[in-house]
Structure formats: C-alpha cells, structure tokens
Tab-separated table of C-alpha atoms in Angstrom:
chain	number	residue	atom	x	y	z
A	166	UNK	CA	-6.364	37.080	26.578
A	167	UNK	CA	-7.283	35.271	23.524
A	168	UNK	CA	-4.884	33.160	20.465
A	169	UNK	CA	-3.257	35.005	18.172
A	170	UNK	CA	-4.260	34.659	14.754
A	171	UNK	CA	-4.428	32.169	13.109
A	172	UNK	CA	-4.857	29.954	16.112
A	173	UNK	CA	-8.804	29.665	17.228
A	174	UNK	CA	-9.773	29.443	21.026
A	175	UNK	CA	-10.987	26.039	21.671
A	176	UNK	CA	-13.703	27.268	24.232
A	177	UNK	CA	-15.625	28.453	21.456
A	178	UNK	CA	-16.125	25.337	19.624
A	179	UNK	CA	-17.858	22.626	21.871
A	180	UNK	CA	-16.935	18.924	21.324
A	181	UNK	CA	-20.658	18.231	19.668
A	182	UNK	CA	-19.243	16.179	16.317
A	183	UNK	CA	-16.404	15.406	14.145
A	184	UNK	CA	-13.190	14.288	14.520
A	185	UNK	CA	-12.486	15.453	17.949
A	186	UNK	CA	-8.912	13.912	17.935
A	187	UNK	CA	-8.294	15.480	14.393
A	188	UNK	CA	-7.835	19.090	16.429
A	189	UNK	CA	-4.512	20.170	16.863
A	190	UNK	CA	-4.978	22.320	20.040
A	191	UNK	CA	-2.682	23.101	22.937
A	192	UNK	CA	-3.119	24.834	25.997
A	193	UNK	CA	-1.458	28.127	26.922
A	194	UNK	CA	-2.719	28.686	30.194
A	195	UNK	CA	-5.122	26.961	32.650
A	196	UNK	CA	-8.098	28.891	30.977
A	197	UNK	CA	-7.182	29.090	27.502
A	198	UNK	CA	-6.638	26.603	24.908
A	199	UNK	CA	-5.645	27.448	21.093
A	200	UNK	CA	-6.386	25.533	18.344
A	201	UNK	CA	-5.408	25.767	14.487
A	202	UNK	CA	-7.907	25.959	12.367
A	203	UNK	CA	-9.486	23.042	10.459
A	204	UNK	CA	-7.686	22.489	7.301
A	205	UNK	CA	-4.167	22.464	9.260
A	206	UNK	CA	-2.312	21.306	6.684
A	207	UNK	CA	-2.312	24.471	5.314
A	208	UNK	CA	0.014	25.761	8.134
A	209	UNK	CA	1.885	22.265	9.371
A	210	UNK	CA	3.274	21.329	5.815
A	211	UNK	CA	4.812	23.535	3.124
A	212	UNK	CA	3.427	24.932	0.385
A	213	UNK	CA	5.473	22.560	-1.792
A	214	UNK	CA	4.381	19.453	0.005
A	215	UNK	CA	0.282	19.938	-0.731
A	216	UNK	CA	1.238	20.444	-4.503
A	217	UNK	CA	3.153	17.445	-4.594
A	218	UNK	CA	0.226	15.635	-2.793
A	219	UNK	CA	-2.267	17.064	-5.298
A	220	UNK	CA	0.088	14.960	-7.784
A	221	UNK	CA	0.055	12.061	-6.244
A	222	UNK	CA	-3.873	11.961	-6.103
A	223	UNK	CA	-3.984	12.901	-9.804
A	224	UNK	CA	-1.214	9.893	-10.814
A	225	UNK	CA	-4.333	7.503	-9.232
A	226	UNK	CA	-6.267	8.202	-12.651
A	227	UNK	CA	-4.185	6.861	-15.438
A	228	UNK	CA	-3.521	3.565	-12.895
A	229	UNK	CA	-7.370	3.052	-12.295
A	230	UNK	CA	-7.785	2.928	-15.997
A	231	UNK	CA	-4.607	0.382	-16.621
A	232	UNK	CA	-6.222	-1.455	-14.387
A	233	UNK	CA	-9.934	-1.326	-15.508
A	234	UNK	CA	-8.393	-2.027	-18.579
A	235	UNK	CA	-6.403	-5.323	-17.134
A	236	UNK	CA	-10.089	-6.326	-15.547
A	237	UNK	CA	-11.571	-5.985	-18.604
A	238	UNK	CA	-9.201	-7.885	-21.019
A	239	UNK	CA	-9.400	-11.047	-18.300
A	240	UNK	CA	-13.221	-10.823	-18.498
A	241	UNK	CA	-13.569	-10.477	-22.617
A	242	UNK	CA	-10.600	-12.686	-23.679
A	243	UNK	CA	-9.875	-16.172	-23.015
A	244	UNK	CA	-7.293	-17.330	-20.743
A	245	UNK	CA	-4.693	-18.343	-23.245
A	246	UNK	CA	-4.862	-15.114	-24.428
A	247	UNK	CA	-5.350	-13.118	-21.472
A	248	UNK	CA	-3.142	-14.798	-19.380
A	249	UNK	CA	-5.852	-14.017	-16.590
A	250	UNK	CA	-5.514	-16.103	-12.777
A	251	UNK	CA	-7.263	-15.515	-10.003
A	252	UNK	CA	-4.087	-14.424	-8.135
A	253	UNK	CA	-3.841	-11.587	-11.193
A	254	UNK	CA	-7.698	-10.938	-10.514
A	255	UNK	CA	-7.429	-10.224	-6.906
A	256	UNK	CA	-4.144	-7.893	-7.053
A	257	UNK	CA	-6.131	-5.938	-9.814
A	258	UNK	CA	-9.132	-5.771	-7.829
A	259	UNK	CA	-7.331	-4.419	-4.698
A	260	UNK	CA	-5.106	-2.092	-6.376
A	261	UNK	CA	-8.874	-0.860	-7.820
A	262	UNK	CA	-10.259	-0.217	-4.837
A	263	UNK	CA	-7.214	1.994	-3.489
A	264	UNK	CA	-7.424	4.177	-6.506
A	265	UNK	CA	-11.240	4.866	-6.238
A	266	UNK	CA	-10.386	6.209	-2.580
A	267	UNK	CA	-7.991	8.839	-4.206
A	268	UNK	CA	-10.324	9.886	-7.181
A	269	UNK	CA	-13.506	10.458	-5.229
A	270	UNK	CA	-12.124	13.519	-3.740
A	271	UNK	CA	-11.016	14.474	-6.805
A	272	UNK	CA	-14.981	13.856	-8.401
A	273	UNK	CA	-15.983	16.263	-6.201
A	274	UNK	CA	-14.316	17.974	-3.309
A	275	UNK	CA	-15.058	17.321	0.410
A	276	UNK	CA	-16.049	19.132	2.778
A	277	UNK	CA	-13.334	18.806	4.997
A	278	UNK	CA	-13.915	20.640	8.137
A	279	UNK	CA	-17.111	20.371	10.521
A	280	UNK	CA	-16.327	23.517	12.273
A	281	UNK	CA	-13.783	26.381	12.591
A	282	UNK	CA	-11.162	23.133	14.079
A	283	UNK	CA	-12.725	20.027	13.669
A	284	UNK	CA	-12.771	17.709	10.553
A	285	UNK	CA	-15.136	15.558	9.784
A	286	UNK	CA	-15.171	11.980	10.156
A	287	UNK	CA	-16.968	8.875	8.178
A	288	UNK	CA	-20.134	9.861	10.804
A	289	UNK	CA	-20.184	13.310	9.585
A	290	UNK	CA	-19.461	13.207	6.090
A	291	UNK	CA	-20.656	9.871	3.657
A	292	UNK	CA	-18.102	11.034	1.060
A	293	UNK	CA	-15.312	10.030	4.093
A	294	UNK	CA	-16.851	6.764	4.856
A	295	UNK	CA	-16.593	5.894	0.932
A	296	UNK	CA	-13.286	7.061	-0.005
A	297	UNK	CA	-11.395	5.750	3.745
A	298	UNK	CA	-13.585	2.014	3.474
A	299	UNK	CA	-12.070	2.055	0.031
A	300	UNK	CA	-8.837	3.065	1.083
A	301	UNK	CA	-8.861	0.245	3.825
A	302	UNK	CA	-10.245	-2.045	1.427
A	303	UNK	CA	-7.322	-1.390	-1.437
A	304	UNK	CA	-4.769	-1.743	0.864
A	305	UNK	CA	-5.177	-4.752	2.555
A	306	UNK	CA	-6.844	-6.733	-0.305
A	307	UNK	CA	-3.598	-5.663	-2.546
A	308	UNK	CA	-1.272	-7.008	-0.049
A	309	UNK	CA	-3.202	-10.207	0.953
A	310	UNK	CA	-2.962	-11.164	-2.871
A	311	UNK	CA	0.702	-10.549	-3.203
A	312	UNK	CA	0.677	-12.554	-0.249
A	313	UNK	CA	-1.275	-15.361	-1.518
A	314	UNK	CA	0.560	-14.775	-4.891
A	315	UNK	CA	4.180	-14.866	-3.365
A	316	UNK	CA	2.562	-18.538	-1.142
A	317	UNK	CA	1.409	-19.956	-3.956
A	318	UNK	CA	4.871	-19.733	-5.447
A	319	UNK	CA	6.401	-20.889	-3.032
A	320	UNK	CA	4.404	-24.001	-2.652
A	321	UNK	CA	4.758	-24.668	-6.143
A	322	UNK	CA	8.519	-24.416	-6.827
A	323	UNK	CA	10.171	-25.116	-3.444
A	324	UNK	CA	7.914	-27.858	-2.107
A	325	UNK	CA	6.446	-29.135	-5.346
A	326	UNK	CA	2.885	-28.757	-4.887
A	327	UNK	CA	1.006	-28.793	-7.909
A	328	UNK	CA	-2.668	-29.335	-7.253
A	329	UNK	CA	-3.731	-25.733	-8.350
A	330	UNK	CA	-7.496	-26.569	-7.508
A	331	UNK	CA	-6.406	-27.913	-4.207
A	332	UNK	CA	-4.640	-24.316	-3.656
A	333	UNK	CA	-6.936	-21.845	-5.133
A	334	UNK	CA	-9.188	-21.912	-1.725
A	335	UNK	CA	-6.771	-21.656	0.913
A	336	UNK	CA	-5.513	-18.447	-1.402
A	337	UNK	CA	-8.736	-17.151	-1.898
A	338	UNK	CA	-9.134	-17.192	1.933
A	339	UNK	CA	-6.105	-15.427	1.767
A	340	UNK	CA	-7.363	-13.093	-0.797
A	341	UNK	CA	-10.425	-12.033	0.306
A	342	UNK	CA	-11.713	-13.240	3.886
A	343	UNK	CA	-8.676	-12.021	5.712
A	344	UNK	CA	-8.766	-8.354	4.236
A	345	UNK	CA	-12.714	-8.276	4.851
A	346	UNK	CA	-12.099	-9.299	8.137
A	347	UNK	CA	-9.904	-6.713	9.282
A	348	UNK	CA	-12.060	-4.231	6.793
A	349	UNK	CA	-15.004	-4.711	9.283
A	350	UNK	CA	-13.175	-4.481	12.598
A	351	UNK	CA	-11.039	-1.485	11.643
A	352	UNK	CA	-14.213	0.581	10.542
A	353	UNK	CA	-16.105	-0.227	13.222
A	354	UNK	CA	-13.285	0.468	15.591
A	355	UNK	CA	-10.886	2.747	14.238
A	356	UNK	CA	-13.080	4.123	11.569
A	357	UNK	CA	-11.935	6.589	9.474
A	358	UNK	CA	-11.386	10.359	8.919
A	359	UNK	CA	-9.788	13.661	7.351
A	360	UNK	CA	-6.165	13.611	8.754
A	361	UNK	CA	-4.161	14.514	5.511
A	362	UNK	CA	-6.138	15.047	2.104
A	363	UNK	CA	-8.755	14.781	0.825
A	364	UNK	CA	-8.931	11.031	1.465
A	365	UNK	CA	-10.112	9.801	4.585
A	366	UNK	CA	-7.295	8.091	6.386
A	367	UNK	CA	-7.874	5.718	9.779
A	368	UNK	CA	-8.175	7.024	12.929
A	369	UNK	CA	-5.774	7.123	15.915
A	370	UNK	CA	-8.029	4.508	18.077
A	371	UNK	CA	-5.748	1.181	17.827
A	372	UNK	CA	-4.632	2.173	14.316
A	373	UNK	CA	-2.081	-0.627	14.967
A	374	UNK	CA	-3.873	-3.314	16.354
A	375	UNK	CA	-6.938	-3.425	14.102
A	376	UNK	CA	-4.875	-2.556	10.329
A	377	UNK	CA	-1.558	-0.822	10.229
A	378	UNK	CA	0.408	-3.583	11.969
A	379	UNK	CA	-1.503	-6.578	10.179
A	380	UNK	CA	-1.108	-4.766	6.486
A	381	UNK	CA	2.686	-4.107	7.493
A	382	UNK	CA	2.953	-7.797	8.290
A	383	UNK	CA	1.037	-9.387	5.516
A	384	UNK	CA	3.558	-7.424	3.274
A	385	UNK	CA	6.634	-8.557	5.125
A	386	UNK	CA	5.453	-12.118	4.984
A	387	UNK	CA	4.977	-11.995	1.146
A	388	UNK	CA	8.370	-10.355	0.758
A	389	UNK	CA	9.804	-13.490	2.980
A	390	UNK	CA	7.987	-16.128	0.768
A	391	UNK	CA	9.809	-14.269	-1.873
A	392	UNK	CA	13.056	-13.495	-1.261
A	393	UNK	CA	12.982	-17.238	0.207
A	394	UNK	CA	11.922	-18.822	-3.272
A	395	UNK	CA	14.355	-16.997	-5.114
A	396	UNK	CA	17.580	-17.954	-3.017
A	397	UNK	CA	15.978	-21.697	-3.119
A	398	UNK	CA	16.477	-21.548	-6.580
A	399	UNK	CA	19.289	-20.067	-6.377
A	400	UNK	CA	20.503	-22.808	-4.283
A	401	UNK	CA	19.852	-25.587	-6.342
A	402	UNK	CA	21.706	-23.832	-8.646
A	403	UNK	CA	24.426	-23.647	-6.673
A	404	UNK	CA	24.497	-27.029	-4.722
A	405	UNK	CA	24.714	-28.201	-8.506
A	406	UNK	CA	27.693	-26.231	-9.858
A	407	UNK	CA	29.222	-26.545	-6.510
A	408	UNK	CA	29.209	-30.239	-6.001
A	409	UNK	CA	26.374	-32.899	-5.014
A	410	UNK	CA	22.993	-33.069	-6.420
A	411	UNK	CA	20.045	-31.368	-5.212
A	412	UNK	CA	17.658	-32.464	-3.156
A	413	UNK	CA	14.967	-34.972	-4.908
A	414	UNK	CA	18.061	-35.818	-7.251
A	415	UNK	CA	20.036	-38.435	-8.045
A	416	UNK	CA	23.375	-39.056	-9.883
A	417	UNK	CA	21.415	-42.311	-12.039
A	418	UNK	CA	19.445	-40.049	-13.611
A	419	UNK	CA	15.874	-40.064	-12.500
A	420	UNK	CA	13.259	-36.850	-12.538
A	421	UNK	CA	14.179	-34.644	-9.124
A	422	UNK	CA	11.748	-31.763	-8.243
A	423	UNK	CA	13.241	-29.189	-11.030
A	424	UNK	CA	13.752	-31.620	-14.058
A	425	UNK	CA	16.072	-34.983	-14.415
A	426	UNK	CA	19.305	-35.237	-12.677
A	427	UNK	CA	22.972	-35.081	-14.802
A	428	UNK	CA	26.097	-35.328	-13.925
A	429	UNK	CA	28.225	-32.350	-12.519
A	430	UNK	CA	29.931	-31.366	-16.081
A	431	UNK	CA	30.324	-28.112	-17.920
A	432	UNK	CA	26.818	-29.422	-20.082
A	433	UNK	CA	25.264	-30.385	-17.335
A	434	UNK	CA	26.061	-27.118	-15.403
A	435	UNK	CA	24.336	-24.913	-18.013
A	436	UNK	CA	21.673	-27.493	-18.356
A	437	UNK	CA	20.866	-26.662	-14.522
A	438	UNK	CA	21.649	-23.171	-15.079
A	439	UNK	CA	18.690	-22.961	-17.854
A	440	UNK	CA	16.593	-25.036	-15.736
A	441	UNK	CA	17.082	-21.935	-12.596
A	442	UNK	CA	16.713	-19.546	-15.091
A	443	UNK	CA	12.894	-20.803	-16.528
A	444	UNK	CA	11.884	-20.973	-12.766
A	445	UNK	CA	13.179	-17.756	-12.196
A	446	UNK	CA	11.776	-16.367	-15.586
A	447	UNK	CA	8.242	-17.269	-14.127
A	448	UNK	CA	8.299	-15.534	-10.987
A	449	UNK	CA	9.867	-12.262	-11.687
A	450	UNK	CA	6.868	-10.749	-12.141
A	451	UNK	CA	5.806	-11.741	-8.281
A	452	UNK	CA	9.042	-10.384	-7.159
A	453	UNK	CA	8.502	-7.139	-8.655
A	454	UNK	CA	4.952	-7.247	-7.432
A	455	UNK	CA	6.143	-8.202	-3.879
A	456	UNK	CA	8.777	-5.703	-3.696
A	457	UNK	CA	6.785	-3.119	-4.985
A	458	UNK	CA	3.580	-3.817	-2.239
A	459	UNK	CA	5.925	-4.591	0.360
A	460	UNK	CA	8.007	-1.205	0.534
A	461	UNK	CA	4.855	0.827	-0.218
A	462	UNK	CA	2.882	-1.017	2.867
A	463	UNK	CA	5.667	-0.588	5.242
A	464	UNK	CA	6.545	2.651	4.998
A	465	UNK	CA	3.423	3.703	4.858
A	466	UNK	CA	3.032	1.684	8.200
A	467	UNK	CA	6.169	3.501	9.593
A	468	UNK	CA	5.281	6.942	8.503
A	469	UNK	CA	1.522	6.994	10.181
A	470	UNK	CA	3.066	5.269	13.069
A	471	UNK	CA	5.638	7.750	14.135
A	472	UNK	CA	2.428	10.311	13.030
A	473	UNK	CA	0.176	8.769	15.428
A	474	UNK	CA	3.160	9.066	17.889
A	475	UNK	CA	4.044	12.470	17.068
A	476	UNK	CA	-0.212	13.416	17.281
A	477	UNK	CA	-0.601	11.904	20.427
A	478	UNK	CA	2.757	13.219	22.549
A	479	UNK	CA	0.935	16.993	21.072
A	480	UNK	CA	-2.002	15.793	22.955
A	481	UNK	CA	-0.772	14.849	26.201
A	482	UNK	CA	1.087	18.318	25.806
A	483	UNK	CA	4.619	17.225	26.077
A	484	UNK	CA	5.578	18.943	23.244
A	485	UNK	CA	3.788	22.465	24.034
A	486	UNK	CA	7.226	24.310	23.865
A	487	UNK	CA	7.813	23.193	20.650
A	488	UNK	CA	3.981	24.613	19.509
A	489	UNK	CA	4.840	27.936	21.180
A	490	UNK	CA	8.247	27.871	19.281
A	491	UNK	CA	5.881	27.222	15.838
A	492	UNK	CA	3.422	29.490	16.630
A	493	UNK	CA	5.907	32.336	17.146
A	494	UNK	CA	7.635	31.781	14.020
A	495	UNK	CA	4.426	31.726	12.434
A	496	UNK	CA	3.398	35.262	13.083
A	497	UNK	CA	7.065	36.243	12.870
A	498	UNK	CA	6.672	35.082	9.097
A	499	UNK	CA	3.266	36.719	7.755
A	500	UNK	CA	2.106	33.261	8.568
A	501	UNK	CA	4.241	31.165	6.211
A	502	UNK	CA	4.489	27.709	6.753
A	503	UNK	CA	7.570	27.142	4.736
A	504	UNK	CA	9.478	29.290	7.066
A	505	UNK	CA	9.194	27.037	10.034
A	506	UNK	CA	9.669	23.610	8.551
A	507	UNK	CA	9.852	20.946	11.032
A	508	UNK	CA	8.585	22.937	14.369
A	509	UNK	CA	6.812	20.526	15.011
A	510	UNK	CA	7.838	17.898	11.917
A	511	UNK	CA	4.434	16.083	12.343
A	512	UNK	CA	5.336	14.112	9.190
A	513	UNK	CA	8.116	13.003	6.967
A	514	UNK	CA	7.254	14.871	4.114
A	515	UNK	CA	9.375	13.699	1.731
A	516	UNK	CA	8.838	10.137	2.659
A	517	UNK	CA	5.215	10.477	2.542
A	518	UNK	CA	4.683	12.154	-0.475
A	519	UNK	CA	7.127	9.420	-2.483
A	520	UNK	CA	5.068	6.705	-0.726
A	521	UNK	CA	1.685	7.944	-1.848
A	522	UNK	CA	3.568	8.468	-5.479
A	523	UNK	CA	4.760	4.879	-5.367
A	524	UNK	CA	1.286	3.605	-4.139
A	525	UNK	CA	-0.675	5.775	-7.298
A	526	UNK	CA	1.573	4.365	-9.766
A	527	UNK	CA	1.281	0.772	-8.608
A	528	UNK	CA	-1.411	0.424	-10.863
A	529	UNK	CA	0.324	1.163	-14.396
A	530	UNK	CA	3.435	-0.573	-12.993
A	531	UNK	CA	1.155	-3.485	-12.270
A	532	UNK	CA	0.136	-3.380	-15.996
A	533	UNK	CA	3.288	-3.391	-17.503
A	534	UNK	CA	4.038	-6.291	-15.661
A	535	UNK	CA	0.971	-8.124	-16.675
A	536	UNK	CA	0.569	-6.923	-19.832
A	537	UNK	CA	1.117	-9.889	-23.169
A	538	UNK	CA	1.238	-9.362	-26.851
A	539	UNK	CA	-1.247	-11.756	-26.645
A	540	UNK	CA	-3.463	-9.537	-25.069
A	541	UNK	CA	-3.286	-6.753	-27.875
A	542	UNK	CA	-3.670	-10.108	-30.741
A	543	UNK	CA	-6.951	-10.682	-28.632
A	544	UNK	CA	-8.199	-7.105	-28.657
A	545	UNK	CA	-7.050	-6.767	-32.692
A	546	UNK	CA	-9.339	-10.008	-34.071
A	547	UNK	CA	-12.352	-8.743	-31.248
A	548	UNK	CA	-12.341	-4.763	-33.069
C-alpha cells in the first residue's frame, strides 16, 4: 500500500535535517505514514489566500521606504524641524526591521523545502535565519516603543513628570534591552523557520513562553497606558464641568497639574475644555500608534496560537479523521484546494491575511502620522 498522490510516504524521507515539526504527516496504518509535500500551503490554503499573501509582502516596500525616508529626515534636519525623539526613532527603527524580513524573500526567493516534506529551518537555510531574526526583531522592538511611547505619556500628563532626561533611560531600556532580550532567548530556543511564506516565522518549541505571549502583552500594556491617559483627561474634564476642581486645583486660583484653576462658569468651562483638548491634541498620534500596534500584535498572537494548537492536535493524531476527510476530497477534486476549504481550517485565513496587510502598511500609516510641513520646508532650503 502506499499514499495516494499527492501525499508522500514518510518512510522514505529520514528525519536527517530541517524542520522536522514543519511536516504535516499522519498515519494511516501501523506501517504507513503519509505526508504532504513540502510547500503545503499549496494544498491547505486556497488559491486566493497565497495571492493575497503575495500582496501583503509586496505592501512591505512602499512602508520600508516611508520609513527610510522618516530615518533619514531625523538624521539630516534639525529637531525643530524634524520633529525627531527618540521615542519616534525607535518605533521607526522597529517597524524597519519587520519590513526587511518581508522583502528579503522577495530579493531573492528561498528555498523553501529541504526535502520532498521538510522545510528548512534558520540551521538549514541563512536566508531563514535573516529574514525570521528580523521578523522577531521588528516585532517586538515596534511594540516595546509604543510601549515606552504610550509610558512616557502617561508619566507626563497624568502624574506630571517632566524630567525628560530623567525618563529617556528607563524608556530606552524599554526600547531596546527588553526586545533584545527576548530576541536572543527566542532564537536560541524557539528559533525560527518556513511555516507560511516566504518569511521565516518562529517555531512551535514554547512559541508562547519565549515571544508570542510577551509581544501580545507588551502591546496590551501600551494600549492600557493609553486608553488610561485619555479617560484621565477626559476626567478632568469632566470633574470640572461637573462640579469640584480637579485634583492639584484649587478654587483661589493657583497653577494645578493642567494649567491655573477658575471657577466653574460657562468661561471657565471652555477654558478647561481647550486646556483637555491641547493635551489631547498631543497624544493622538500615540493613540493611533498604540491602537494600530496593539490590534496587529494580538491578533497576530491569537491567530499563531490557535495555529500552534491546531499543528500540534494533527500531530498527536487526534484529528486523523478529519485528514482522511481532506485527503479524500482532495483527489475527489483534481486536487483543488479551494474545494475543501476548512478540512482541516489550519488557519484563519481571512484574519491572517488582513493582519499581515495591517502589519505592511504600518509603516506609511506611521508616516502620515509623523510627517510635518516642517519637514518638507527643511528638505526645500537643503535641495
């Protein structure tokens, strides 16, 4: 007996190299085990779903050079005309680094299998180890800086902390020492290989542990600093329409955290209104930013969690009848993956596809967001 096409028998591949956990194999009796072949995401997803993925990769350009373009206008203009920061450094940087992982591949294609049903992993193919360490890289150094961006914030408008020197460290650490920490362990122990793309994606040893669950909770955290400075302000607002003065205020007159006290009158009410509406003015930009990180990093977190899940019940062959009901329908239907959508539904592909979009056009959304006249005054007297 042997597997039909286009499964492969597993016996004649030996486990020498690759990404042994990468093979989507399941036994179909005690002596024979089938596996797909390599590049299975030419039979798992649809036809639809690799073009829109191909898309996605291809949005990473025009973002890599918005943001080259950012990098460079902070490094040739000065800061009142730049409007660089350090914060605005970092996020750049980061977002960088995650678009290099999705235009190496498309530099020059990988080689993306190491046999008939293995891929290769960052071991067996350099090209893997660059674009996944970059892809690690990109995403936790983006989120750690909306972090440290949506902190600083914080600190500065709801507890009134305005030593910026005194701050800059602790966000640096932030910034850049917790993302290369986690960098180090999850290449070393998760590492990284071809599991969708042409990018190299982390593994599925303690995915969780060493980066999915810390980049999903660096992004939650920066969306709490957030949302929590904006209904603080808010608040103030509202405690001073409402009735009774905020807190650091006083009824006499003298200078509270957001500007002098007044009275609670129809003036004094707008007064307080402006005042909310300059501290909001000079924050939307992090709440766009932290919004924007935050979704992208949690569902990506979500949808690679319930893959992993999905992978590793295939594994442990729980969810053989379901194979045997894909594999029939595959050579029911001249081998057409479109025909038997969602037996098994390894991934969300809808989901996934609008979270890589979202995460490849981060980078111009980023530079609309930072982007000043100023800047283009700067560039005009420099040509």
């Amino acid at each position: 007996m042997s597997c039909p096409v286009p499964f492969l028998s597993a016996a004649d591949f030996p486990p020498t190299g690759g990404y042994l956990p990468g093979r989507l194999c399941s036994a179909v009796t005690s002596t024979l085990t089938c596996c797909l072949p390599c590049n299975k995401q030419k039979w798992t997803y649809t036809n639809e779903f690799n073009r829109n993925l191909d898309v996605a990769f291809w949005l990473n350009v025009p973002s890599l050079i918005a943001l080259v373009l950012l990098l460079i206008t902070f490094a040739a203009l000065p800061a009142k005309q730049s409007h660089r920061h350090y914060l605005n450094i970092g996020l750049c940087v980061g977002l960088s680094l995650l678009c290099i992982a999705f235009v190496i591949p498309l530099a020059s294609r990988p080689d993306f299998c190491y046999n008939e049903i293995t891929p290769r992993d960052m071991h067996s193919s350099t090209q893997c180890g660059f674009s996944g360490g970059f892809f690690i890289a990109g995403t936790l150094t983006a989120t750690t800086w909306v972090l440290a961006r949506s902190l600083w914030i914080h600190l500065r408008l709801c507890w009134n902390f305005k030593d910026e020197r005194i701050l800059m460290w602790p966000m640096c650490f932030v910034g850049w020492v917790l993302p290369s920490i986690f960098f180090i362990v999850s290449m070393i122990v998760t590492e990284v290989a071809f599991r969708l793309g042409d990018t190299c994606l982390p593994g599925q040893k303690y995915p969780f542990l060493t980066y999915l669950g810390w980049l999903m909770a660096f992004g939650i955290l920066a969306l709490i600093f957030q949302l929590a400075t904006t209904f603080y302000c808010l608040w103030i607002y509202l405690r001073e329409v409402i009735g009774g003065p905020a807190p650091g205020t006083t009824r006499s007159g003298t200078h509270g955290r957001f500007g002098p006290a007044v009275s609670n009158t129809p003036t004094a009410r707008k007064a307080t209104w402006r005042r909310t509406k300059v501290v909001l003015k000079t924050q939307w930009r992090s709440i766009l930013l932290s919004f924007i990180v935050s979704a992208d990093t949690v569902l990506y977190g979500s949808i690679f969690a319930a893959q992993d899940a999905k992978t590793a019940r295939i594994m442990a062959g729980t969810e053989d009848s379901r194979l045997v009901e894909w594999a029939t329908c595959l050579i029911l239907n001249d081998l057409d993956p479109n025909k038997c959508r969602g037996i098994p539904n390894l991934l969300n592909e809808k989901a996934f596809i609008s979270n890589f979009i979202l995460a490849a056009i981060n980078g111009m959304l980023i530079f609309l967001a930072m982007y000043r006249t100023s800047m283009a005054t700067g560039w005009w007297y420099i040509i």
